[in-house]
Amino acid sequence: MDFYGFTPRSRLFLGTAQYPSPAVLQKSVEAAGVDVVTVSLRREAGRLGGGQDFWALIRSLGVRVLPNTAGCHSVKEAVTTAQMAREVFGTPWIKLEVIGEADTLQPDVFGLVEAARILCAEGFEVFPYMTEDLVVAERLVEAGCRVLMPWGAPIGTGKGLNNPYGLRALRAHFPDVPLVVDAGIGLPSHAAAAMELGYDAVLLNTAVAKAGDPAAMAAAFARAVEAGRLAFEAGPMEPRDMAAPSTPVLGRALLG
């Protein structure tokens, strides 16, 4: 599992928005044991007085920052935000979002590919937030993306994996590209299901931040991601239509 030359210990990536307090955020990140957190440049800077307290907290956690272009609805806006984030954080990493539809926050895949091409040419290491469309994935890889981040469901819905078939097809089509399910994860079981499909990591935010006990939920997700990956590596049994006895019938006594 290599993300632009970086191999995290944890396959769970965690967002940093919507937590009740910085202290709860800190406890959640620590409970999850994550190595990578996402941050929104504009949101955090506006909410925490220029962002200094927030950046100090993130630095104290010793995690790698994945800035994002959340809330951007055009190529120009996304590219400009990415350039600002690189200056602030000193990292070429960027989670690229170009939103095309307000109600579902579905990516504008045309703008996404265009913005990815621009940023990759400028030396960014792009993590594109996309749908599970194979053609879009091909275009993003051609643009220079070495990681793909298909959604599970619309951002913040907690619906889980709306299209397991599409996600499975994406995994089969890109066996050597790191894939991260991003958005729509609501329960640890959803995260485990993504990992059982062979995905390399899961990125989530709202399911932890809005839980009754965010730190406990973060720990639950960490265990689910680990369990799902172990199950994938173990080689799950193939489902079947007919029942099959788990106890052999050969040699069973026949009673008249």
Tab-separated table of N, CA and C in Angstrom, residues 87-248:
chain	number	residue	atom	x	y	z
A	87	GLU	N	1.194	25.999	-0.376
A	87	GLU	CA	1.990	27.032	0.285
A	87	GLU	C	1.849	26.946	1.803
A	88	VAL	N	0.635	26.708	2.283
A	88	VAL	CA	0.382	26.676	3.728
A	88	VAL	C	1.002	25.453	4.380
A	89	PHE	N	0.822	24.287	3.741
A	89	PHE	CA	1.227	23.034	4.382
A	89	PHE	C	2.580	22.505	3.929
A	90	GLY	N	3.094	23.038	2.837
A	90	GLY	CA	4.370	22.564	2.337
A	90	GLY	C	4.341	21.122	1.880
A	91	THR	N	3.208	20.696	1.294
A	91	THR	CA	3.064	19.332	0.797
A	91	THR	C	2.494	19.344	-0.611
A	92	PRO	N	2.956	18.440	-1.469
A	92	PRO	CA	2.376	18.343	-2.807
A	92	PRO	C	1.079	17.545	-2.825
A	93	TRP	N	0.719	16.934	-1.698
A	93	TRP	CA	-0.521	16.152	-1.636
A	93	TRP	C	-1.736	17.064	-1.718
A	94	ILE	N	-2.747	16.623	-2.462
A	94	ILE	CA	-4.032	17.339	-2.488
A	94	ILE	C	-5.161	16.375	-2.778
A	95	LYS	N	-6.181	16.412	-1.944
A	95	LYS	CA	-7.419	15.692	-2.230
A	95	LYS	C	-8.269	16.618	-3.093
A	96	LEU	N	-8.417	16.245	-4.341
A	96	LEU	CA	-9.050	17.126	-5.313
A	96	LEU	C	-10.548	16.879	-5.392
A	97	GLU	N	-11.311	17.908	-5.053
A	97	GLU	CA	-12.768	17.881	-5.183
A	97	GLU	C	-13.203	19.006	-6.112
A	98	VAL	N	-13.990	18.657	-7.120
A	98	VAL	CA	-14.660	19.639	-7.963
A	98	VAL	C	-16.125	19.226	-7.985
A	99	ILE	N	-16.931	19.929	-7.226
A	99	ILE	CA	-18.330	19.534	-7.030
A	99	ILE	C	-19.181	20.023	-8.198
A	100	GLY	N	-20.040	19.121	-8.697
A	100	GLY	CA	-20.857	19.462	-9.855
A	100	GLY	C	-22.343	19.559	-9.588
A	101	GLU	N	-22.796	19.032	-8.440
A	101	GLU	CA	-24.239	19.016	-8.165
A	101	GLU	C	-24.440	19.302	-6.678
A	102	ALA	N	-25.264	20.296	-6.387
A	102	ALA	CA	-25.350	20.820	-5.024
A	102	ALA	C	-26.015	19.864	-4.041
A	103	ASP	N	-27.048	19.128	-4.459
A	103	ASP	CA	-27.793	18.289	-3.528
A	103	ASP	C	-27.038	17.015	-3.152
A	104	THR	N	-26.394	16.389	-4.120
A	104	THR	CA	-25.685	15.136	-3.854
A	104	THR	C	-24.184	15.343	-3.658
A	105	LEU	N	-23.700	16.566	-3.952
A	105	LEU	CA	-22.261	16.852	-3.923
A	105	LEU	C	-21.499	15.887	-4.835
A	106	GLN	N	-22.156	15.470	-5.903
A	106	GLN	CA	-21.508	14.574	-6.862
A	106	GLN	C	-20.401	15.325	-7.585
A	107	PRO	N	-19.261	14.665	-7.808
A	107	PRO	CA	-18.164	15.334	-8.510
A	107	PRO	C	-18.536	15.705	-9.941
A	108	ASP	N	-18.025	16.850	-10.368
A	108	ASP	CA	-18.059	17.219	-11.778
A	108	ASP	C	-16.880	16.503	-12.412
A	109	VAL	N	-17.124	15.354	-13.015
A	109	VAL	CA	-16.019	14.520	-13.482
A	109	VAL	C	-15.255	15.164	-14.635
A	110	PHE	N	-15.907	16.017	-15.413
A	110	PHE	CA	-15.223	16.694	-16.507
A	110	PHE	C	-14.235	17.726	-15.950
A	111	GLY	N	-14.726	18.518	-15.005
A	111	GLY	CA	-13.848	19.487	-14.358
A	111	GLY	C	-12.772	18.814	-13.533
A	112	LEU	N	-13.106	17.696	-12.936
A	112	LEU	CA	-12.146	16.958	-12.115
A	112	LEU	C	-10.941	16.522	-12.938
A	113	VAL	N	-11.207	15.942	-14.100
A	113	VAL	CA	-10.113	15.483	-14.965
A	113	VAL	C	-9.273	16.670	-15.424
A	114	GLU	N	-9.919	17.762	-15.774
A	114	GLU	CA	-9.183	18.945	-16.223
A	114	GLU	C	-8.302	19.495	-15.106
A	115	ALA	N	-8.870	19.617	-13.908
A	115	ALA	CA	-8.096	20.141	-12.777
A	115	ALA	C	-6.962	19.190	-12.410
A	116	ALA	N	-7.225	17.885	-12.457
A	116	ALA	CA	-6.184	16.904	-12.149
A	116	ALA	C	-5.025	17.025	-13.122
A	117	ARG	N	-5.319	17.228	-14.395
A	117	ARG	CA	-4.271	17.347	-15.405
A	117	ARG	C	-3.397	18.578	-15.133
A	118	ILE	N	-4.039	19.670	-14.761
A	118	ILE	CA	-3.302	20.905	-14.459
A	118	ILE	C	-2.406	20.704	-13.238
A	119	LEU	N	-2.973	20.150	-12.178
A	119	LEU	CA	-2.224	20.008	-10.927
A	119	LEU	C	-1.105	18.983	-11.034
A	120	CYS	N	-1.361	17.878	-11.713
A	120	CYS	CA	-0.299	16.874	-11.899
A	120	CYS	C	0.867	17.479	-12.679
A	121	ALA	N	0.563	18.313	-13.664
A	121	ALA	CA	1.613	18.965	-14.441
A	121	ALA	C	2.412	19.935	-13.588
A	122	GLU	N	1.797	20.452	-12.522
A	122	GLU	CA	2.480	21.382	-11.628
A	122	GLU	C	3.203	20.662	-10.486
A	123	GLY	N	3.195	19.333	-10.516
A	123	GLY	CA	3.923	18.588	-9.509
A	123	GLY	C	3.131	18.159	-8.292
A	124	PHE	N	1.830	18.382	-8.317
A	124	PHE	CA	0.990	17.926	-7.208
A	124	PHE	C	0.832	16.405	-7.254
A	125	GLU	N	0.620	15.819	-6.095
A	125	GLU	CA	0.302	14.399	-5.979
A	125	GLU	C	-1.177	14.314	-5.613
A	126	VAL	N	-1.979	14.025	-6.613
A	126	VAL	CA	-3.423	14.244	-6.553
A	126	VAL	C	-4.176	12.984	-6.108
A	127	PHE	N	-5.081	13.182	-5.150
A	127	PHE	CA	-6.017	12.156	-4.692
A	127	PHE	C	-7.412	12.619	-5.147
A	128	PRO	N	-7.897	12.176	-6.307
A	128	PRO	CA	-9.144	12.715	-6.845
A	128	PRO	C	-10.391	12.039	-6.251
A	129	TYR	N	-11.306	12.869	-5.755
A	129	TYR	CA	-12.609	12.393	-5.285
A	129	TYR	C	-13.514	12.240	-6.503
A	130	MET	N	-13.945	11.014	-6.783
A	130	MET	CA	-14.596	10.695	-8.047
A	130	MET	C	-15.771	9.748	-7.825
A	131	THR	N	-16.523	9.524	-8.875
A	131	THR	CA	-17.516	8.455	-8.872
A	131	THR	C	-16.795	7.148	-9.214
A	132	GLU	N	-17.532	6.047	-9.237
A	132	GLU	CA	-16.919	4.744	-9.509
A	132	GLU	C	-16.884	4.433	-11.008
A	133	ASP	N	-16.898	5.439	-11.842
A	133	ASP	CA	-16.928	5.301	-13.293
A	133	ASP	C	-15.560	4.884	-13.824
A	134	LEU	N	-15.517	3.786	-14.588
A	134	LEU	CA	-14.250	3.269	-15.107
A	134	LEU	C	-13.614	4.217	-16.120
A	135	VAL	N	-14.416	4.854	-16.949
A	135	VAL	CA	-13.871	5.760	-17.958
A	135	VAL	C	-13.239	6.981	-17.297
A	136	VAL	N	-13.919	7.531	-16.300
A	136	VAL	CA	-13.364	8.663	-15.555
A	136	VAL	C	-12.049	8.255	-14.891
A	137	ALA	N	-12.036	7.058	-14.324
A	137	ALA	CA	-10.814	6.559	-13.687
A	137	ALA	C	-9.664	6.490	-14.678
A	138	GLU	N	-9.933	5.989	-15.879
A	138	GLU	CA	-8.911	5.909	-16.913
A	138	GLU	C	-8.366	7.299	-17.249
A	139	ARG	N	-9.251	8.262	-17.383
A	139	ARG	CA	-8.828	9.622	-17.724
A	139	ARG	C	-7.977	10.223	-16.610
A	140	LEU	N	-8.323	9.952	-15.366
A	140	LEU	CA	-7.556	10.488	-14.237
A	140	LEU	C	-6.160	9.871	-14.169
A	141	VAL	N	-6.079	8.578	-14.421
A	141	VAL	CA	-4.774	7.921	-14.442
A	141	VAL	C	-3.928	8.480	-15.582
A	142	GLU	N	-4.548	8.676	-16.736
A	142	GLU	CA	-3.839	9.252	-17.879
A	142	GLU	C	-3.359	10.671	-17.568
A	143	ALA	N	-4.131	11.389	-16.736
A	143	ALA	CA	-3.762	12.762	-16.362
A	143	ALA	C	-2.581	12.797	-15.399
A	144	GLY	N	-2.273	11.660	-14.775
A	144	GLY	CA	-1.131	11.603	-13.865
A	144	GLY	C	-1.454	11.187	-12.446
A	145	CYS	N	-2.740	10.921	-12.152
A	145	CYS	CA	-3.117	10.501	-10.804
A	145	CYS	C	-2.633	9.075	-10.548
A	146	ARG	N	-1.978	8.861	-9.419
A	146	ARG	CA	-1.500	7.530	-9.060
A	146	ARG	C	-2.293	6.937	-7.905
A	147	VAL	N	-3.363	7.630	-7.508
A	147	VAL	CA	-4.314	7.155	-6.493
A	147	VAL	C	-5.699	7.555	-6.978
A	148	LEU	N	-6.708	6.717	-6.728
A	148	LEU	CA	-8.091	7.041	-7.065
A	148	LEU	C	-8.945	6.910	-5.806
A	149	MET	N	-9.927	7.826	-5.669
A	149	MET	CA	-10.769	7.839	-4.468
A	149	MET	C	-12.254	7.866	-4.852
A	150	PRO	N	-12.823	6.727	-5.216
A	150	PRO	CA	-14.252	6.697	-5.556
A	150	PRO	C	-15.127	6.813	-4.306
A	151	TRP	N	-16.286	7.432	-4.482
A	151	TRP	CA	-17.201	7.554	-3.346
A	151	TRP	C	-17.898	6.237	-3.062
A	152	GLY	N	-18.310	6.045	-1.806
A	152	GLY	CA	-19.183	4.941	-1.461
A	152	GLY	C	-20.628	5.362	-1.642
A	153	ALA	N	-20.912	6.588	-1.209
A	153	ALA	CA	-22.229	7.221	-1.328
A	153	ALA	C	-21.981	8.722	-1.217
A	154	PRO	N	-22.997	9.560	-1.471
A	154	PRO	CA	-22.795	11.004	-1.353
A	154	PRO	C	-22.254	11.414	0.019
A	155	ILE	N	-21.449	12.466	0.027
A	155	ILE	CA	-20.780	12.953	1.232
A	155	ILE	C	-21.782	13.174	2.361
A	156	GLY	N	-21.467	12.636	3.524
A	156	GLY	CA	-22.257	12.899	4.720
A	156	GLY	C	-23.552	12.125	4.846
A	157	THR	N	-23.851	11.230	3.899
A	157	THR	CA	-25.133	10.519	3.959
A	157	THR	C	-25.096	9.301	4.866
A	158	GLY	N	-23.937	8.687	5.041
A	158	GLY	CA	-23.846	7.486	5.862
A	158	GLY	C	-24.525	6.271	5.255
A	159	LYS	N	-24.729	6.283	3.941
A	159	LYS	CA	-25.437	5.191	3.268
A	159	LYS	C	-24.578	3.948	3.031
A	160	GLY	N	-23.271	4.089	3.149
A	160	GLY	CA	-22.412	2.934	2.898
A	160	GLY	C	-22.041	2.815	1.434
A	161	LEU	N	-21.971	1.583	0.943
A	161	LEU	CA	-21.556	1.336	-0.437
A	161	LEU	C	-22.796	1.206	-1.322
A	162	ASN	N	-23.129	2.274	-2.036
A	162	ASN	CA	-24.322	2.266	-2.877
A	162	ASN	C	-24.178	1.375	-4.107
A	163	ASN	N	-22.958	1.195	-4.587
A	163	ASN	CA	-22.748	0.429	-5.817
A	163	ASN	C	-21.574	-0.531	-5.650
A	164	PRO	N	-21.747	-1.604	-4.890
A	164	PRO	CA	-20.652	-2.574	-4.712
A	164	PRO	C	-20.157	-3.147	-6.030
A	165	TYR	N	-21.068	-3.336	-6.983
A	165	TYR	CA	-20.658	-3.864	-8.291
A	165	TYR	C	-19.656	-2.932	-8.959
A	166	GLY	N	-19.983	-1.638	-8.984
A	166	GLY	CA	-19.093	-0.674	-9.602
A	166	GLY	C	-17.750	-0.589	-8.897
A	167	LEU	N	-17.760	-0.629	-7.576
A	167	LEU	CA	-16.518	-0.579	-6.812
A	167	LEU	C	-15.675	-1.836	-7.046
A	168	ARG	N	-16.343	-2.983	-7.142
A	168	ARG	CA	-15.635	-4.238	-7.410
A	168	ARG	C	-15.009	-4.209	-8.807
A	169	ALA	N	-15.752	-3.672	-9.780
A	169	ALA	CA	-15.235	-3.579	-11.140
A	169	ALA	C	-14.031	-2.648	-11.208
A	170	LEU	N	-14.082	-1.559	-10.452
A	170	LEU	CA	-12.973	-0.619	-10.421
A	170	LEU	C	-11.723	-1.277	-9.841
A	171	ARG	N	-11.913	-2.056	-8.784
A	171	ARG	CA	-10.784	-2.753	-8.184
A	171	ARG	C	-10.165	-3.755	-9.167
A	172	ALA	N	-11.025	-4.473	-9.889
A	172	ALA	CA	-10.536	-5.471	-10.837
A	172	ALA	C	-9.825	-4.809	-12.017
A	173	HIS	N	-10.309	-3.643	-12.418
A	173	HIS	CA	-9.756	-2.968	-13.596
A	173	HIS	C	-8.428	-2.283	-13.297
A	174	PHE	N	-8.225	-1.902	-12.045
A	174	PHE	CA	-7.002	-1.197	-11.649
A	174	PHE	C	-6.335	-1.929	-10.488
A	175	PRO	N	-5.814	-3.129	-10.733
A	175	PRO	CA	-5.257	-3.935	-9.647
A	175	PRO	C	-4.015	-3.322	-9.004
A	176	ASP	N	-3.313	-2.458	-9.731
A	176	ASP	CA	-2.054	-1.919	-9.225
A	176	ASP	C	-2.140	-0.455	-8.795
A	177	VAL	N	-3.341	0.127	-8.859
A	177	VAL	CA	-3.528	1.522	-8.455
A	177	VAL	C	-4.116	1.551	-7.043
A	178	PRO	N	-3.521	2.270	-6.103
A	178	PRO	CA	-4.119	2.387	-4.773
A	178	PRO	C	-5.518	3.007	-4.866
A	179	LEU	N	-6.487	2.336	-4.254
A	179	LEU	CA	-7.879	2.793	-4.275
A	179	LEU	C	-8.363	3.037	-2.857
A	180	VAL	N	-9.019	4.171	-2.668
A	180	VAL	CA	-9.539	4.559	-1.355
A	180	VAL	C	-11.018	4.872	-1.491
A	181	VAL	N	-11.866	4.198	-0.731
A	181	VAL	CA	-13.286	4.557	-0.712
A	181	VAL	C	-13.437	5.817	0.143
A	182	ASP	N	-14.017	6.832	-0.448
A	182	ASP	CA	-14.114	8.140	0.190
A	182	ASP	C	-15.561	8.624	0.123
A	183	ALA	N	-16.138	8.920	1.281
A	183	ALA	CA	-17.464	9.537	1.403
A	183	ALA	C	-18.592	8.515	1.497
A	184	GLY	N	-19.566	8.858	2.312
A	184	GLY	CA	-20.780	8.056	2.443
A	184	GLY	C	-20.705	6.931	3.450
A	185	ILE	N	-19.550	6.704	4.057
A	185	ILE	CA	-19.407	5.626	5.042
A	185	ILE	C	-20.068	6.063	6.351
A	186	GLY	N	-20.969	5.237	6.865
A	186	GLY	CA	-21.686	5.602	8.079
A	186	GLY	C	-21.441	4.690	9.254
A	187	LEU	N	-21.100	3.431	8.984
A	187	LEU	CA	-20.911	2.437	10.037
A	187	LEU	C	-19.601	1.687	9.833
A	188	PRO	N	-19.043	1.161	10.912
A	188	PRO	CA	-17.842	0.334	10.763
A	188	PRO	C	-18.043	-0.825	9.790
A	189	SER	N	-19.243	-1.383	9.742
A	189	SER	CA	-19.502	-2.475	8.810
A	189	SER	C	-19.358	-2.024	7.362
A	190	HIS	N	-19.683	-0.764	7.061
A	190	HIS	CA	-19.495	-0.236	5.712
A	190	HIS	C	-18.006	-0.204	5.357
A	191	ALA	N	-17.198	0.233	6.310
A	191	ALA	CA	-15.757	0.294	6.086
A	191	ALA	C	-15.182	-1.104	5.887
A	192	ALA	N	-15.632	-2.048	6.697
A	192	ALA	CA	-15.167	-3.425	6.550
A	192	ALA	C	-15.537	-3.970	5.180
A	193	ALA	N	-16.750	-3.664	4.710
A	193	ALA	CA	-17.195	-4.140	3.395
A	193	ALA	C	-16.308	-3.594	2.284
A	194	ALA	N	-15.919	-2.325	2.394
A	194	ALA	CA	-15.023	-1.738	1.390
A	194	ALA	C	-13.680	-2.447	1.376
A	195	MET	N	-13.162	-2.732	2.543
A	195	MET	CA	-11.868	-3.408	2.620
A	195	MET	C	-11.967	-4.848	2.128
A	196	GLU	N	-13.108	-5.487	2.341
A	196	GLU	CA	-13.296	-6.859	1.861
A	196	GLU	C	-13.313	-6.927	0.338
A	197	LEU	N	-13.615	-5.794	-0.319
A	197	LEU	CA	-13.572	-5.732	-1.785
A	197	LEU	C	-12.140	-5.597	-2.300
A	198	GLY	N	-11.200	-5.426	-1.405
A	198	GLY	CA	-9.814	-5.293	-1.813
A	198	GLY	C	-9.318	-3.869	-1.891
A	199	TYR	N	-10.090	-2.920	-1.347
A	199	TYR	CA	-9.640	-1.528	-1.373
A	199	TYR	C	-8.482	-1.340	-0.397
A	200	ASP	N	-7.667	-0.340	-0.692
A	200	ASP	CA	-6.442	-0.142	0.073
A	200	ASP	C	-6.645	0.684	1.335
A	201	ALA	N	-7.687	1.508	1.347
A	201	ALA	CA	-7.943	2.338	2.518
A	201	ALA	C	-9.367	2.885	2.442
A	202	VAL	N	-9.796	3.475	3.546
A	202	VAL	CA	-11.106	4.124	3.634
A	202	VAL	C	-10.900	5.501	4.254
A	203	LEU	N	-11.551	6.501	3.671
A	203	LEU	CA	-11.503	7.858	4.211
A	203	LEU	C	-12.904	8.242	4.664
A	204	LEU	N	-13.020	8.722	5.890
A	204	LEU	CA	-14.324	9.124	6.407
A	204	LEU	C	-14.161	10.277	7.387
A	205	ASN	N	-15.263	10.945	7.663
A	205	ASN	CA	-15.255	12.093	8.561
A	205	ASN	C	-16.512	12.135	9.419
A	206	THR	N	-17.670	12.358	8.757
A	206	THR	CA	-18.911	12.620	9.480
A	206	THR	C	-19.296	11.490	10.427
A	207	ALA	N	-19.074	10.245	10.020
A	207	ALA	CA	-19.480	9.103	10.837
A	207	ALA	C	-18.796	9.102	12.190
A	208	VAL	N	-17.604	9.657	12.263
A	208	VAL	CA	-16.895	9.770	13.543
A	208	VAL	C	-17.236	11.087	14.226
A	209	ALA	N	-17.135	12.182	13.492
A	209	ALA	CA	-17.320	13.505	14.089
A	209	ALA	C	-18.707	13.696	14.691
A	210	LYS	N	-19.733	13.102	14.082
A	210	LYS	CA	-21.105	13.284	14.532
A	210	LYS	C	-21.615	12.130	15.404
A	211	ALA	N	-20.749	11.210	15.758
A	211	ALA	CA	-21.153	10.107	16.642
A	211	ALA	C	-21.359	10.617	18.063
A	212	GLY	N	-22.129	9.862	18.851
A	212	GLY	CA	-22.330	10.234	20.249
A	212	GLY	C	-21.021	10.278	21.017
A	213	ASP	N	-20.139	9.337	20.705
A	213	ASP	CA	-18.799	9.288	21.296
A	213	ASP	C	-17.809	9.156	20.144
A	214	PRO	N	-17.327	10.274	19.612
A	214	PRO	CA	-16.456	10.208	18.437
A	214	PRO	C	-15.213	9.355	18.624
A	215	ALA	N	-14.571	9.447	19.771
A	215	ALA	CA	-13.347	8.672	19.979
A	215	ALA	C	-13.628	7.175	19.949
A	216	ALA	N	-14.724	6.760	20.583
A	216	ALA	CA	-15.083	5.341	20.575
A	216	ALA	C	-15.426	4.877	19.163
A	217	MET	N	-16.123	5.717	18.406
A	217	MET	CA	-16.461	5.359	17.035
A	217	MET	C	-15.211	5.283	16.172
A	218	ALA	N	-14.262	6.184	16.404
A	218	ALA	CA	-13.003	6.142	15.658
A	218	ALA	C	-12.274	4.827	15.906
A	219	ALA	N	-12.263	4.384	17.153
A	219	ALA	CA	-11.621	3.110	17.478
A	219	ALA	C	-12.345	1.953	16.809
A	220	ALA	N	-13.681	2.027	16.745
A	220	ALA	CA	-14.460	0.973	16.094
A	220	ALA	C	-14.139	0.900	14.604
A	221	PHE	N	-14.023	2.058	13.966
A	221	PHE	CA	-13.685	2.072	12.541
A	221	PHE	C	-12.280	1.523	12.301
A	222	ALA	N	-11.360	1.836	13.174
A	222	ALA	CA	-9.999	1.321	13.012
A	222	ALA	C	-9.989	-0.197	13.031
A	223	ARG	N	-10.757	-0.793	13.931
A	223	ARG	CA	-10.827	-2.249	14.014
A	223	ARG	C	-11.542	-2.841	12.801
A	224	ALA	N	-12.582	-2.149	12.326
A	224	ALA	CA	-13.332	-2.647	11.166
A	224	ALA	C	-12.472	-2.656	9.916
A	225	VAL	N	-11.699	-1.612	9.718
A	225	VAL	CA	-10.822	-1.539	8.551
A	225	VAL	C	-9.787	-2.650	8.599
A	226	GLU	N	-9.226	-2.871	9.766
A	226	GLU	CA	-8.241	-3.940	9.909
A	226	GLU	C	-8.871	-5.307	9.660
A	227	ALA	N	-10.073	-5.527	10.220
A	227	ALA	CA	-10.753	-6.815	10.031
A	227	ALA	C	-11.100	-7.048	8.566
A	228	GLY	N	-11.587	-6.010	7.885
A	228	GLY	CA	-11.940	-6.153	6.484
A	228	GLY	C	-10.744	-6.483	5.618
A	229	ARG	N	-9.621	-5.862	5.907
A	229	ARG	CA	-8.416	-6.152	5.121
A	229	ARG	C	-7.916	-7.570	5.382
A	230	LEU	N	-7.936	-7.995	6.651
A	230	LEU	CA	-7.524	-9.360	6.976
A	230	LEU	C	-8.416	-10.376	6.268
A	231	ALA	N	-9.720	-10.093	6.210
A	231	ALA	CA	-10.650	-10.997	5.539
A	231	ALA	C	-10.341	-11.085	4.049
A	232	PHE	N	-10.049	-9.952	3.426
A	232	PHE	CA	-9.711	-9.957	2.003
A	232	PHE	C	-8.451	-10.779	1.749
A	233	GLU	N	-7.444	-10.562	2.565
A	233	GLU	CA	-6.185	-11.270	2.377
A	233	GLU	C	-6.327	-12.762	2.662
A	234	ALA	N	-7.275	-13.138	3.532
A	234	ALA	CA	-7.485	-14.548	3.865
A	234	ALA	C	-8.173	-15.312	2.743
A	235	GLY	N	-8.847	-14.593	1.843
A	235	GLY	CA	-9.539	-15.262	0.739
A	235	GLY	C	-10.910	-15.760	1.149
A	236	PRO	N	-11.924	-14.896	1.132
A	236	PRO	CA	-13.270	-15.301	1.561
A	236	PRO	C	-13.842	-16.419	0.683
A	237	MET	N	-14.708	-17.227	1.250
A	237	MET	CA	-15.391	-18.267	0.491
A	237	MET	C	-16.296	-17.633	-0.556
A	238	GLU	N	-16.548	-18.350	-1.630
A	238	GLU	CA	-17.469	-17.880	-2.661
A	238	GLU	C	-18.903	-18.126	-2.198
A	239	PRO	N	-19.783	-17.135	-2.351
A	239	PRO	CA	-21.190	-17.366	-2.005
A	239	PRO	C	-21.812	-18.391	-2.940
A	240	ARG	N	-22.808	-19.108	-2.468
A	240	ARG	CA	-23.481	-20.124	-3.289
A	240	ARG	C	-24.986	-19.996	-3.103
A	241	ASP	N	-25.721	-20.495	-4.073
A	241	ASP	CA	-27.178	-20.396	-4.030
A	241	ASP	C	-27.812	-21.487	-3.165
A	242	MET	N	-27.194	-22.655	-3.118
A	242	MET	CA	-27.771	-23.779	-2.383
A	242	MET	C	-27.034	-23.994	-1.062
A	243	ALA	N	-27.759	-24.520	-0.111
A	243	ALA	CA	-27.156	-24.820	1.182
A	243	ALA	C	-26.174	-25.976	1.048
A	244	ALA	N	-25.154	-25.960	1.895
A	244	ALA	CA	-24.174	-27.040	1.935
A	244	ALA	C	-23.896	-27.346	3.396
A	245	PRO	N	-24.030	-28.602	3.811
A	245	PRO	CA	-23.846	-28.927	5.225
A	245	PRO	C	-22.413	-28.692	5.670
A	246	SER	N	-22.262	-28.103	6.841
A	246	SER	CA	-20.925	-27.882	7.379
A	246	SER	C	-20.389	-29.142	8.054
A	247	THR	N	-21.284	-30.060	8.416
A	247	THR	CA	-20.875	-31.336	8.998
A	247	THR	C	-21.010	-32.430	7.939
A	248	PRO	N	-19.947	-33.188	7.646
A	248	PRO	CA	-20.023	-34.238	6.617
A	248	PRO	C	-21.094	-35.272	6.943
